[in-house]
Coordinates of C-alpha atoms in Angstrom, one line a residue:
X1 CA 7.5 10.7 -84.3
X2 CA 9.5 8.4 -86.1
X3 CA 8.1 4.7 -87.7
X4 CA 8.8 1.7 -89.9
X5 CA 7.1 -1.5 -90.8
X6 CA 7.8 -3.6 -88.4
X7 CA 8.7 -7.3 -89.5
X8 CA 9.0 -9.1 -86.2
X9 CA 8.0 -9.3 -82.2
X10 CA 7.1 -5.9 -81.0
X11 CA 7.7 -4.8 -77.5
X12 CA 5.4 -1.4 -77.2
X13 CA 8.0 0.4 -74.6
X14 CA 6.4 3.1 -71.6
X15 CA 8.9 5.2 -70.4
X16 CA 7.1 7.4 -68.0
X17 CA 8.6 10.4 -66.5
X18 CA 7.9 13.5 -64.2
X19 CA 6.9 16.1 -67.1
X20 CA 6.7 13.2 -70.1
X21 CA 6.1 9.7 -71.3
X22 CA 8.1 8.5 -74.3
X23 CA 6.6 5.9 -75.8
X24 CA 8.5 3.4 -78.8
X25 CA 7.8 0.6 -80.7
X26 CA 10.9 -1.9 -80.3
X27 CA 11.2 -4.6 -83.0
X28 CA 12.9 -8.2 -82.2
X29 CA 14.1 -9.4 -85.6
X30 CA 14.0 -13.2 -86.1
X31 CA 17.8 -12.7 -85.4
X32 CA 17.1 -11.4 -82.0
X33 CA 18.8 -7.8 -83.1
X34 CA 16.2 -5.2 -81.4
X35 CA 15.4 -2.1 -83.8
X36 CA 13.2 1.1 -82.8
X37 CA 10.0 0.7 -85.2
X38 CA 8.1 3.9 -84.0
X39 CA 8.7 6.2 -81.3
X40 CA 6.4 9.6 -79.5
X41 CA 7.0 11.9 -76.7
X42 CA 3.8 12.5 -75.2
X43 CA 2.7 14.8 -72.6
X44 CA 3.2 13.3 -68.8
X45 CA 0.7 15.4 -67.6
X46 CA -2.3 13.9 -69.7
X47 CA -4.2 10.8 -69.1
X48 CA -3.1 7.7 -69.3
X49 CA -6.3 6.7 -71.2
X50 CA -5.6 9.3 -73.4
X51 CA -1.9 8.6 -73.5
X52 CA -2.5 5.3 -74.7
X53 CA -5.8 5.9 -77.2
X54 CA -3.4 8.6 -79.0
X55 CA -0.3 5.7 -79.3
X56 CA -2.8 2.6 -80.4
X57 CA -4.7 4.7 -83.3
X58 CA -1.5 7.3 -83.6
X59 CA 0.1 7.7 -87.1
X60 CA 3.4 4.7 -87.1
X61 CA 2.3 2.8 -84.7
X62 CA -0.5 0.7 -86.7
X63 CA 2.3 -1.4 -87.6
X64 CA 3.8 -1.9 -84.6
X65 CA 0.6 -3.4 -82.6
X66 CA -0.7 -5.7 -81.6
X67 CA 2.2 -6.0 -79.2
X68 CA 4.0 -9.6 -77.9
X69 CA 4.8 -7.3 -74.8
X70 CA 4.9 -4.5 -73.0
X71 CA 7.9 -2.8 -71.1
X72 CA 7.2 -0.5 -68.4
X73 CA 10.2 1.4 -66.8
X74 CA 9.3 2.0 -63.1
X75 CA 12.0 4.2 -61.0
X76 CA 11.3 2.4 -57.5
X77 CA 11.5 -1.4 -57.2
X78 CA 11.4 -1.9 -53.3
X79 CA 12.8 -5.3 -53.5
X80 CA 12.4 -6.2 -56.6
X81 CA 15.9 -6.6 -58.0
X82 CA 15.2 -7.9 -61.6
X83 CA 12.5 -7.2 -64.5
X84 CA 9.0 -9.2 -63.8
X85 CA 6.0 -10.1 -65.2
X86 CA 3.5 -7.8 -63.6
X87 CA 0.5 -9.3 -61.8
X88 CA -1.5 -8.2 -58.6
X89 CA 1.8 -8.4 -56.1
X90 CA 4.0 -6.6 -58.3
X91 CA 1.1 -3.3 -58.4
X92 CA 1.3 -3.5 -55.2
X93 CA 4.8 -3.0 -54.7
X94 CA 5.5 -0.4 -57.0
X95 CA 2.2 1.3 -55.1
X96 CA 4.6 0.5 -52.3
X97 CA 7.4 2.2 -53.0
X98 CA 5.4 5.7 -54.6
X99 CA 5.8 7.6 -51.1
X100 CA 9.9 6.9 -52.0
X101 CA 9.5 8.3 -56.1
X102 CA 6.7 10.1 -55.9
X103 CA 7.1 11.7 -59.3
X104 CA 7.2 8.8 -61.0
X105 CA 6.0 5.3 -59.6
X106 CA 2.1 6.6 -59.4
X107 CA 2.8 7.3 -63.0
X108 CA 3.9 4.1 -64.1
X109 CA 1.3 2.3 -62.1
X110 CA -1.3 4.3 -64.0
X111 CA 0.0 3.3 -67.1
X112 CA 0.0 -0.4 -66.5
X113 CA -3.2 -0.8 -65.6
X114 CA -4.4 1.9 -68.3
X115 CA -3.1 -0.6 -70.7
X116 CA -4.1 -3.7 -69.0
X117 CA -7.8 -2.2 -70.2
X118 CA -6.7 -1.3 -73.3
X119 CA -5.0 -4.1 -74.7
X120 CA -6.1 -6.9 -72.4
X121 CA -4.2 -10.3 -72.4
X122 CA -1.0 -8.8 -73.5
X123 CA 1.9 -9.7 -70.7
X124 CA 3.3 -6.5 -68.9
X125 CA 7.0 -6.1 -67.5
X126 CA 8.3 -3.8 -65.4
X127 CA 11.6 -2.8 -65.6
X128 CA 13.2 -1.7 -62.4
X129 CA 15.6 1.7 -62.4
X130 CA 16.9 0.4 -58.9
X131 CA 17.7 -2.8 -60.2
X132 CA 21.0 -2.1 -62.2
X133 CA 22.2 -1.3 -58.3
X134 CA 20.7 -3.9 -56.5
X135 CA 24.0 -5.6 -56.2
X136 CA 25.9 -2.5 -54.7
X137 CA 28.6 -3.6 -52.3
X138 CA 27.0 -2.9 -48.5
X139 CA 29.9 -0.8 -48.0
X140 CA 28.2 1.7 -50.4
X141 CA 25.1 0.8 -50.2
X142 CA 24.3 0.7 -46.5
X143 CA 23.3 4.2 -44.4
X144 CA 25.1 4.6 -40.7
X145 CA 21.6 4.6 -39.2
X146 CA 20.3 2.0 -36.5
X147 CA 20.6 -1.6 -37.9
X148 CA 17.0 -2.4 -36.6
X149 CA 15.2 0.5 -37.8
X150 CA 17.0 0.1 -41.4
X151 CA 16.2 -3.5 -41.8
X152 CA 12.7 -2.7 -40.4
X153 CA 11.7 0.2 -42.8
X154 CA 14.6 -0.8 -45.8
X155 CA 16.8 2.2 -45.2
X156 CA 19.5 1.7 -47.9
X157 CA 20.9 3.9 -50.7
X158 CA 18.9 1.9 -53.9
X159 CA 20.3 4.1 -56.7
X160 CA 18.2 5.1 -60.0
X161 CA 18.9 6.0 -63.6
X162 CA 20.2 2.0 -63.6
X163 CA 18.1 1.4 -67.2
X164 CA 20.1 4.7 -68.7
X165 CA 23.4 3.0 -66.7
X166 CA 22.7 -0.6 -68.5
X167 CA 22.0 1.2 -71.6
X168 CA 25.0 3.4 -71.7
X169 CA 27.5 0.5 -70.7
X170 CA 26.1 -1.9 -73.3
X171 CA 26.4 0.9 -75.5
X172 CA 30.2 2.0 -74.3
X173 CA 31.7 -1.4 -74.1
X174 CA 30.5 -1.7 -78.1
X175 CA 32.6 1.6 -78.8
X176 CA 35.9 0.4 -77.0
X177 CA 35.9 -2.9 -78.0
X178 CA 35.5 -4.5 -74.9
X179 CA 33.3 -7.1 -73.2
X180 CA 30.7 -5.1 -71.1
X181 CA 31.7 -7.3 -68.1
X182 CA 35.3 -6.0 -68.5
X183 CA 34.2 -2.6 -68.5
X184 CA 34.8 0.3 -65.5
X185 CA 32.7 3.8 -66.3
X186 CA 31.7 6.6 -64.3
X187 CA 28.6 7.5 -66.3
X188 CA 26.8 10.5 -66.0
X189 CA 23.2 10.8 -66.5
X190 CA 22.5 14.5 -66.5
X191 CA 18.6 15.5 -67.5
X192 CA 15.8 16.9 -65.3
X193 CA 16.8 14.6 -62.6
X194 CA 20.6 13.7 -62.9
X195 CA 23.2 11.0 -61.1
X196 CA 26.8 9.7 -61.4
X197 CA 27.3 6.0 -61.2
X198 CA 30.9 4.2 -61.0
X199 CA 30.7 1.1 -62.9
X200 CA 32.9 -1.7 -62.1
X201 CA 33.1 -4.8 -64.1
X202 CA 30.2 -4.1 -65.7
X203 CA 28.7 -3.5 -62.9
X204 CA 27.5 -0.6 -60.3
X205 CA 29.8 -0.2 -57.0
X206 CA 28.1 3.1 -56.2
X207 CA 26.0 6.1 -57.0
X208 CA 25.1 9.2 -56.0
X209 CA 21.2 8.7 -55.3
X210 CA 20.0 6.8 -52.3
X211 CA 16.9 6.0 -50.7
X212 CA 15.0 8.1 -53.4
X213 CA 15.8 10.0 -56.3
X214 CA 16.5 13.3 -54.5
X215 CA 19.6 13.1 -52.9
X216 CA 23.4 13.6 -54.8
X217 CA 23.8 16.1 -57.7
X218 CA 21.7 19.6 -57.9
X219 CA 18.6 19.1 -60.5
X220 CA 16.2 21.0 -62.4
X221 CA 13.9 21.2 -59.3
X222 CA 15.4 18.8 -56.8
X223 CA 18.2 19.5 -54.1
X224 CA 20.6 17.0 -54.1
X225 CA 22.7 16.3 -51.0
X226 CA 22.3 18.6 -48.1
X227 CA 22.7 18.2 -44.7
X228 CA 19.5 15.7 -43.0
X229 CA 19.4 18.6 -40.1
X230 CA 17.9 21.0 -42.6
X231 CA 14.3 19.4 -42.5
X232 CA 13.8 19.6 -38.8
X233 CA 15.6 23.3 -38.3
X234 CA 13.2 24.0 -40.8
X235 CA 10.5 22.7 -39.4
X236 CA 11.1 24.6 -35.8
X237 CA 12.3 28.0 -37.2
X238 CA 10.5 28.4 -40.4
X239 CA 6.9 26.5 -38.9
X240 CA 6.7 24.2 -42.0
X241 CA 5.7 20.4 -42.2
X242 CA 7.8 17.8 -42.9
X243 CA 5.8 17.1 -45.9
X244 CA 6.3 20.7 -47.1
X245 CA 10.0 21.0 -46.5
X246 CA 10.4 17.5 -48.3
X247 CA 7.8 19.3 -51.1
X248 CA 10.8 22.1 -51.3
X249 CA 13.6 20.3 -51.5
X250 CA 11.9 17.9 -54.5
X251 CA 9.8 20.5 -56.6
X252 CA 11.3 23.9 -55.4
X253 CA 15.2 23.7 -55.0
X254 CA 18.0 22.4 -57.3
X255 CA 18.3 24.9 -60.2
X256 CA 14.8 26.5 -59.4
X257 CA 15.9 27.1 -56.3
X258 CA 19.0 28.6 -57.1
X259 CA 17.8 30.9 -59.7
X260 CA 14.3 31.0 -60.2
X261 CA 14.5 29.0 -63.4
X262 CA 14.8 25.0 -63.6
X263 CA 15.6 24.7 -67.5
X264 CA 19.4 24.9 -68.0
X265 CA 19.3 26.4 -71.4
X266 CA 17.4 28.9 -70.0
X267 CA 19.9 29.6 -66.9
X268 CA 23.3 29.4 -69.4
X269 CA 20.9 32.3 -71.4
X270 CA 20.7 34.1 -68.6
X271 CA 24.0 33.8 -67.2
X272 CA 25.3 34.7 -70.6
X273 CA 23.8 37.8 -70.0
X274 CA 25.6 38.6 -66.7
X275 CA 22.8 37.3 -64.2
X276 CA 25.0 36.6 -61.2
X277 CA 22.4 34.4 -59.8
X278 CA 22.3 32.4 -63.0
X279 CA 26.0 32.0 -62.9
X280 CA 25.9 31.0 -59.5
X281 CA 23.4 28.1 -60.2
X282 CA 25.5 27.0 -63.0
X283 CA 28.6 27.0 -60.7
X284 CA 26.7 25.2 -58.2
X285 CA 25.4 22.5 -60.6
X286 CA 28.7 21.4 -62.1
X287 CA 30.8 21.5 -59.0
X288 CA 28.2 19.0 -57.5
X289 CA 28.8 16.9 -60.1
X290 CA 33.0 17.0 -60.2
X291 CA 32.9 16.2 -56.8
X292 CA 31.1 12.7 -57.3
X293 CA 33.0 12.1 -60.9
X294 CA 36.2 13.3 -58.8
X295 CA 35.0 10.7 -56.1
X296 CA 34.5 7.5 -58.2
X297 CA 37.7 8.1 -60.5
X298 CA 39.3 7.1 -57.2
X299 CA 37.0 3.8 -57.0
X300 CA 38.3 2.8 -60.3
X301 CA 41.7 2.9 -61.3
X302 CA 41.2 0.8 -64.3
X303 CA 38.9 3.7 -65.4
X304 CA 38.1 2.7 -69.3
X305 CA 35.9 5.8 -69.7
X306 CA 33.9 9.2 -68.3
X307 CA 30.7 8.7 -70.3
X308 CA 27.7 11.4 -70.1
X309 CA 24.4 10.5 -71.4
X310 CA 20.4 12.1 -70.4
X311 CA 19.4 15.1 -72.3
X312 CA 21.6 17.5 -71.2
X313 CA 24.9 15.0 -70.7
X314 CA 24.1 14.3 -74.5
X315 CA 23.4 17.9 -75.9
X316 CA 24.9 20.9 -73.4
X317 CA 28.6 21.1 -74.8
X318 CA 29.0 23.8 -72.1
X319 CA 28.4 21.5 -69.1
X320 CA 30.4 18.6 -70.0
X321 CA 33.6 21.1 -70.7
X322 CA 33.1 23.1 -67.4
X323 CA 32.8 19.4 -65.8
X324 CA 36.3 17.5 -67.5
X325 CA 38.6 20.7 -68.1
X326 CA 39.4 21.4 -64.0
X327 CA 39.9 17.5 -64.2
X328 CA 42.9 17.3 -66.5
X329 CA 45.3 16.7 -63.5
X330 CA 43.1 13.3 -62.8
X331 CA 43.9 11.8 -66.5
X332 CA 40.5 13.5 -68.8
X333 CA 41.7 15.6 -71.9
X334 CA 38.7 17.1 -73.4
X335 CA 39.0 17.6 -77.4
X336 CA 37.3 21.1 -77.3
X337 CA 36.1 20.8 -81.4
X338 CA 35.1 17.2 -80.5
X339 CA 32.8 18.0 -78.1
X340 CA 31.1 21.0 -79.5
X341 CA 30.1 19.0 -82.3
X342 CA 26.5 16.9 -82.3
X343 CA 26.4 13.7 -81.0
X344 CA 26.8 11.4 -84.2
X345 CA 25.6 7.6 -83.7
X346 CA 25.3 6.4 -80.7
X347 CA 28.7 7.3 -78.9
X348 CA 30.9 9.8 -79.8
X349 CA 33.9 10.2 -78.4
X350 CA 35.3 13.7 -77.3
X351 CA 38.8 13.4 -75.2
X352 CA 42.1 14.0 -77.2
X353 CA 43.2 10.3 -77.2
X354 CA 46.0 11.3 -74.8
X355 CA 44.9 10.5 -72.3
X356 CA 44.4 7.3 -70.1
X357 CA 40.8 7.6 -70.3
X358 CA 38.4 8.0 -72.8
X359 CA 35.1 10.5 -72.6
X360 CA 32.0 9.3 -74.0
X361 CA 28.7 10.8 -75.1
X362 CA 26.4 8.5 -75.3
X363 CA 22.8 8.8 -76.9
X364 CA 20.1 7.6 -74.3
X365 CA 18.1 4.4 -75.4
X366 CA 16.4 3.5 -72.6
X367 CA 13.4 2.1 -74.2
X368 CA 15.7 -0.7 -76.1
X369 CA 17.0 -1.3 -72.6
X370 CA 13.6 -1.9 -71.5
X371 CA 12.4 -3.9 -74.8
X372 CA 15.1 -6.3 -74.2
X373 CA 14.8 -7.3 -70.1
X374 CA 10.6 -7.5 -71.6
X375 CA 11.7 -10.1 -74.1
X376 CA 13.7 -11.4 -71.4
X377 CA 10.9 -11.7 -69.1
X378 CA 8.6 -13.2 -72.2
X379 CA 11.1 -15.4 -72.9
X380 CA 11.0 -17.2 -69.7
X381 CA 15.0 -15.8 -68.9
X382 CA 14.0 -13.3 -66.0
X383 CA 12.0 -13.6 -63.5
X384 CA 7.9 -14.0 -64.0
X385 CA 6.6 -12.9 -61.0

């Protein structure tokens, strides 16, 4: 844990995951610039009562509270395409939309109305990951499925990581120079749960997650794409549910799956050590994610930049090279000593310079994303309710 003094507005930030809940203390100087006071990683799997007593009477966070706001990131927004002011409707349409993130909207919910106990009277926002591509073109964003039965039930491909996505492009378009609303990116987020988003304009045009978080690249525990016919073959050969094959594909495939082991540090150990299944999950993994970088370089011939941001985007060296180097022939020249080094500031930059387009790692900061649409909201420039 990290904190300051703080000196202006607080936002006190929620960023609630599948396995943890960071938690930061975001600062709005009287000149508007946002600065991380305070910041905690705290256990997911504890209670959000006891989440929240531990961050009000927590060491560096005294002088962060009482809060002006609170920022909530939920993963699922339904139909809510910007940042809101929560009250009774919005609960119920994050409670809504759990059956489509199960791993994270109950956990969000929780912790709003944990704190709405705790520190009554303070405005809550919730910060949508869905909304970033709420604007996708129909072409992209619409399923070949029955027109009735997807306007009934909202059968579309929403997207998710948008917060890291806004984050990263804010963060990319102050590296090159540009004007964020100039910018095209294909940004990979690549943690526990992992996308690739093309970025036109400024804004998304497509993505590899759809209706929920589970579908495009292989994850820690989740599948990714694979053929819609493998739940009911399932289902007829194997005997199982449609709630237990859906249970496998979300908490016992992806890496897991593959190998027996979802952290990738551990797997790259293990393949190091001439575990063929190891090296096979590792193969798997970054293949997946070629083919949907390999896919939006096409979208975007005015590519600015390949940006890769999330925990393991940000810190496995390994993953990134074995992802750019088979891509020299589409224009990305990875500096090998570049990108072994740490990630200094918050973008460093790790292609030769040779090349047409750059290749960004960019430091995650999704809970100043989320501070500034809550100051947004507070401010009476988004949406309140």
């Amino acid at each position: 844990m990290t904190s300051r003094a703080a000196s202006g507005e607080t936002a006190l930030v929620f960023n609630a995951g599948s396995v943890t809940v960071k938690v930061a203390g975001i600062v709005r100087e009287p000149s508007s610039h946002l600065t991380r006071a305070a910041e905690l990683v705290l256990d997911g799997h504890e209670t959000p009562d006891g989440l929240l007593d531990r961050v009000i009477r927590g060491s560096g966070f005294a002088d962060t509270l009482p809060p002006a706001v609170i920022g909530h990131r939920v993963v699922h927004g339904g139909p809510l395409r910007d940042a809101v002011l929560v009250d009774d409707s919005v609960e119920r349409t994050i409670e809504q939309y759990d059956a489509l993130a199960p791993l994270h909207n109950a956990a969000s919910l929780a912790m709003i109305r944990a704190a709405a106990d705790a520190l009554p009277g303070v405005p809550q926002v919730a910060v949508f990951d869905t909304a970033f591509h709420a604007n996708m073109p129909p072409e992209a964003s619409q399923y070949a499925l029955p027109a009735d039965l997807a306007e009934r039930f909202s059968l579309r491909r929403f997207g998710f990581h948008g917060i890291s996505c806004s984050s990263a492009t804010r963060a990319a378009a102050a590296h090159l120079g540009k004007d964020a609303g100039d910018l095209s990116l294909v940004i990979c987020h690549l943690g526990g749960g992992a996308s690739v988003t093309a970025v036109r304009h400024g804004s998304s045009v497509d993505t590899s997650m759809g209706l929920t978080p589970l579908g495009g690249l292989v994850m820690a525990t989740r599948s990714g794409d694979v053929d819609p016919a493998v739940i009911p073959y399932l289902m007829r050969s194997a005997g199982l549910s449609a709630e237990a094959v859906l249970n496998m594909l979300m908490h016992r495939s992806g890496l897991l799956g593959l190998c027996g082991e979802s952290d990738l540090r551990v797997v790259r150990r293990r393949a190091d050590h001439g575990e063929e299944s190891a090296r096979m999950a590792l193969a798997v993994y970054t293949h997946r994610i070629r083919h949907y970088v390999s896919a939006y370089l096409g979208l975007l011939p005015d590519l600015d930049a390949l940006v890769f941001t999330g925990g393991i985007g940000e810190h496995d060296a390994q993953t990134r090279l074995d992802v750019v180097e088979p891509l020299r022939h589409l224009g990305l020249h990875m500096d090998i000593r570049a990108n072994a080094s740490s990630v200094e500031g918050a973008v460093t930059r790790i292609d030769t310079g040779t090349g047409p387009t750059a290749v960004l790692v960019v430091r995650a900061d999704e809970e100043t994303a989320i501070a500034r649409e809550a100051f947004a909201v507070l401010d009476g420039r988004l949406s309140r309710g």
